[in-house]
């Protein structure tokens, strides 16, 4: 994985659009679930936006870990925290932000099925075409030849911390680091944001 991967910065308008699209698909299919399972951490915001649109009150969380830091996979995906509530006998929709390798969602849906869910479907905002697992619903597909690291609004500071640090190590200047991120990653940001991200303490990956 390159130090400065191609990025696509997305915003809250995109998140709203994806959620609208997914809610519409699920509703049209007549498959509004009883429970949403939100994959920690990328699936939390999409699941909450979907719950609002589908009128659902029940969101259960499940933690999958795969990509250690921005754009750097750390080996095989693992489920590191179990379901926060029961799913037995329920119709379930497992929600994540993106399927890239697809390992996280594949593991998660199998885990939910093994805990007795009556029906398990899945939904993601984005789907990369090389993923080994295809979610039941996805709002947008990215062609495998155009792989990008998607900077979601719920991951902006974390991604900026990782990539901004690399850029700052090369440039030793916040303005030059922001320029480097724009030119080499296609990641639009400001010198003030790079400075703020680097002042934030290191996080547990
Ligand atoms: P996966 O490789 O499908 O198991 O991806 C696991 C998780 O890593 C996703 O739910 C995202 O939170 C994150 N992730 C993987 N690939 C990307 C990407 N290209 N852009 C942004 N986040 C990603």
PDB file of N, CA and C and ligand atoms in Angstrom, residues 42 66-67 96-104 128 147-150 152, ligand 1:
ATOM      1  N   UNK A  42     -17.090   1.626  11.252  1.00  0.00           N
ATOM      2  CA  UNK A  42     -17.558   2.289  10.024  1.00  0.00           C
ATOM      3  C   UNK A  42     -19.055   2.224   9.801  1.00  0.00           C
ATOM      4  N   UNK A  66      -9.848  -4.933  10.848  1.00  0.00           N
ATOM      5  CA  UNK A  66      -9.121  -5.387   9.687  1.00  0.00           C
ATOM      6  C   UNK A  66      -8.046  -4.402   9.289  1.00  0.00           C
ATOM      7  N   UNK A  67      -8.496  -3.171   8.985  1.00  0.00           N
ATOM      8  CA  UNK A  67      -7.575  -2.150   8.519  1.00  0.00           C
ATOM      9  C   UNK A  67      -7.090  -1.412   9.759  1.00  0.00           C
ATOM     10  N   UNK A  96     -22.487  -1.646   7.049  1.00  0.00           N
ATOM     11  CA  UNK A  96     -21.115  -1.124   7.131  1.00  0.00           C
ATOM     12  C   UNK A  96     -20.970   0.005   6.126  1.00  0.00           C
ATOM     13  N   UNK A  97     -19.844   0.746   6.215  1.00  0.00           N
ATOM     14  CA  UNK A  97     -19.687   1.859   5.274  1.00  0.00           C
ATOM     15  C   UNK A  97     -19.223   1.398   3.895  1.00  0.00           C
ATOM     16  N   UNK A  98     -18.288   0.421   3.846  1.00  0.00           N
ATOM     17  CA  UNK A  98     -17.745   0.006   2.542  1.00  0.00           C
ATOM     18  C   UNK A  98     -17.336  -1.462   2.587  1.00  0.00           C
ATOM     19  N   UNK A  99     -17.501  -2.157   1.475  1.00  0.00           N
ATOM     20  CA  UNK A  99     -16.932  -3.499   1.336  1.00  0.00           C
ATOM     21  C   UNK A  99     -15.731  -3.355   0.408  1.00  0.00           C
ATOM     22  N   UNK A 100     -14.542  -3.673   0.943  1.00  0.00           N
ATOM     23  CA  UNK A 100     -13.316  -3.573   0.134  1.00  0.00           C
ATOM     24  C   UNK A 100     -12.813  -4.989  -0.130  1.00  0.00           C
ATOM     25  N   UNK A 101     -12.139  -5.617   0.841  1.00  0.00           N
ATOM     26  CA  UNK A 101     -11.871  -7.049   0.672  1.00  0.00           C
ATOM     27  C   UNK A 101     -13.179  -7.829   0.847  1.00  0.00           C
ATOM     28  N   UNK A 102     -14.074  -7.288   1.633  1.00  0.00           N
ATOM     29  CA  UNK A 102     -15.343  -7.957   1.916  1.00  0.00           C
ATOM     30  C   UNK A 102     -15.255  -8.916   3.090  1.00  0.00           C
ATOM     31  N   UNK A 103     -14.047  -9.052   3.655  1.00  0.00           N
ATOM     32  CA  UNK A 103     -13.867 -10.036   4.741  1.00  0.00           C
ATOM     33  C   UNK A 103     -14.691  -9.692   5.978  1.00  0.00           C
ATOM     34  N   UNK A 104     -14.733  -8.397   6.315  1.00  0.00           N
ATOM     35  CA  UNK A 104     -15.439  -8.013   7.549  1.00  0.00           C
ATOM     36  C   UNK A 104     -16.923  -8.367   7.462  1.00  0.00           C
ATOM     37  N   UNK A 128     -16.553  -2.035  -3.409  1.00  0.00           N
ATOM     38  CA  UNK A 128     -15.479  -2.080  -4.416  1.00  0.00           C
ATOM     39  C   UNK A 128     -15.602  -3.404  -5.154  1.00  0.00           C
ATOM     40  N   UNK A 147      -9.597   1.837  -7.400  1.00  0.00           N
ATOM     41  CA  UNK A 147      -9.588   1.749  -5.933  1.00  0.00           C
ATOM     42  C   UNK A 147      -9.156   3.087  -5.334  1.00  0.00           C
ATOM     43  N   UNK A 148      -9.836   3.525  -4.318  1.00  0.00           N
ATOM     44  CA  UNK A 148      -9.430   4.709  -3.555  1.00  0.00           C
ATOM     45  C   UNK A 148      -9.665   4.418  -2.080  1.00  0.00           C
ATOM     46  N   UNK A 149      -8.940   5.170  -1.253  1.00  0.00           N
ATOM     47  CA  UNK A 149      -9.275   5.180   0.168  1.00  0.00           C
ATOM     48  C   UNK A 149     -10.346   6.245   0.332  1.00  0.00           C
ATOM     49  N   UNK A 150     -11.522   5.824   0.808  1.00  0.00           N
ATOM     50  CA  UNK A 150     -12.629   6.766   0.957  1.00  0.00           C
ATOM     51  C   UNK A 150     -12.518   7.433   2.331  1.00  0.00           C
ATOM     52  N   UNK A 152     -14.368   9.068   4.835  1.00  0.00           N
ATOM     53  CA  UNK A 152     -15.752   9.331   5.254  1.00  0.00           C
ATOM     54  C   UNK A 152     -15.762  10.480   6.263  1.00  0.00           C
TER      55      UNK A 152
HETATM   56  P1  LIG B   1     -13.061  -4.919   4.343  1.00  0.00           P
HETATM   57  O1  LIG B   1     -11.723  -4.908   3.629  1.00  0.00           O
HETATM   58  O2  LIG B   1     -14.177  -5.031   3.349  1.00  0.00           O
HETATM   59  O3  LIG B   1     -13.103  -6.007   5.376  1.00  0.00           O
HETATM   60  O4  LIG B   1     -13.153  -3.517   5.040  1.00  0.00           O
HETATM   61  C1  LIG B   1     -13.250  -3.350   6.445  1.00  0.00           C
HETATM   62  C2  LIG B   1     -13.436  -1.926   6.871  1.00  0.00           C
HETATM   63  O5  LIG B   1     -12.251  -1.177   6.616  1.00  0.00           O
HETATM   64  C3  LIG B   1     -14.527  -1.135   6.164  1.00  0.00           C
HETATM   65  O6  LIG B   1     -15.740  -1.293   6.839  1.00  0.00           O
HETATM   66  C4  LIG B   1     -14.031   0.301   6.284  1.00  0.00           C
HETATM   67  O7  LIG B   1     -14.376   0.876   7.529  1.00  0.00           O
HETATM   68  C5  LIG B   1     -12.539   0.137   6.169  1.00  0.00           C
HETATM   69  N1  LIG B   1     -12.103   0.241   4.750  1.00  0.00           N
HETATM   70  C6  LIG B   1     -11.665  -0.769   3.975  1.00  0.00           C
HETATM   71  N2  LIG B   1     -11.339  -0.331   2.740  1.00  0.00           N
HETATM   72  C7  LIG B   1     -11.603   0.997   2.728  1.00  0.00           C
HETATM   73  C8  LIG B   1     -11.489   2.020   1.725  1.00  0.00           C
HETATM   74  N3  LIG B   1     -11.065   1.752   0.493  1.00  0.00           N
HETATM   75  N4  LIG B   1     -11.837   3.278   2.069  1.00  0.00           N
HETATM   76  C9  LIG B   1     -12.259   3.568   3.339  1.00  0.00           C
HETATM   77  N5  LIG B   1     -12.395   2.654   4.314  1.00  0.00           N
HETATM   78  C10 LIG B   1     -12.079   1.372   4.021  1.00  0.00           C
END
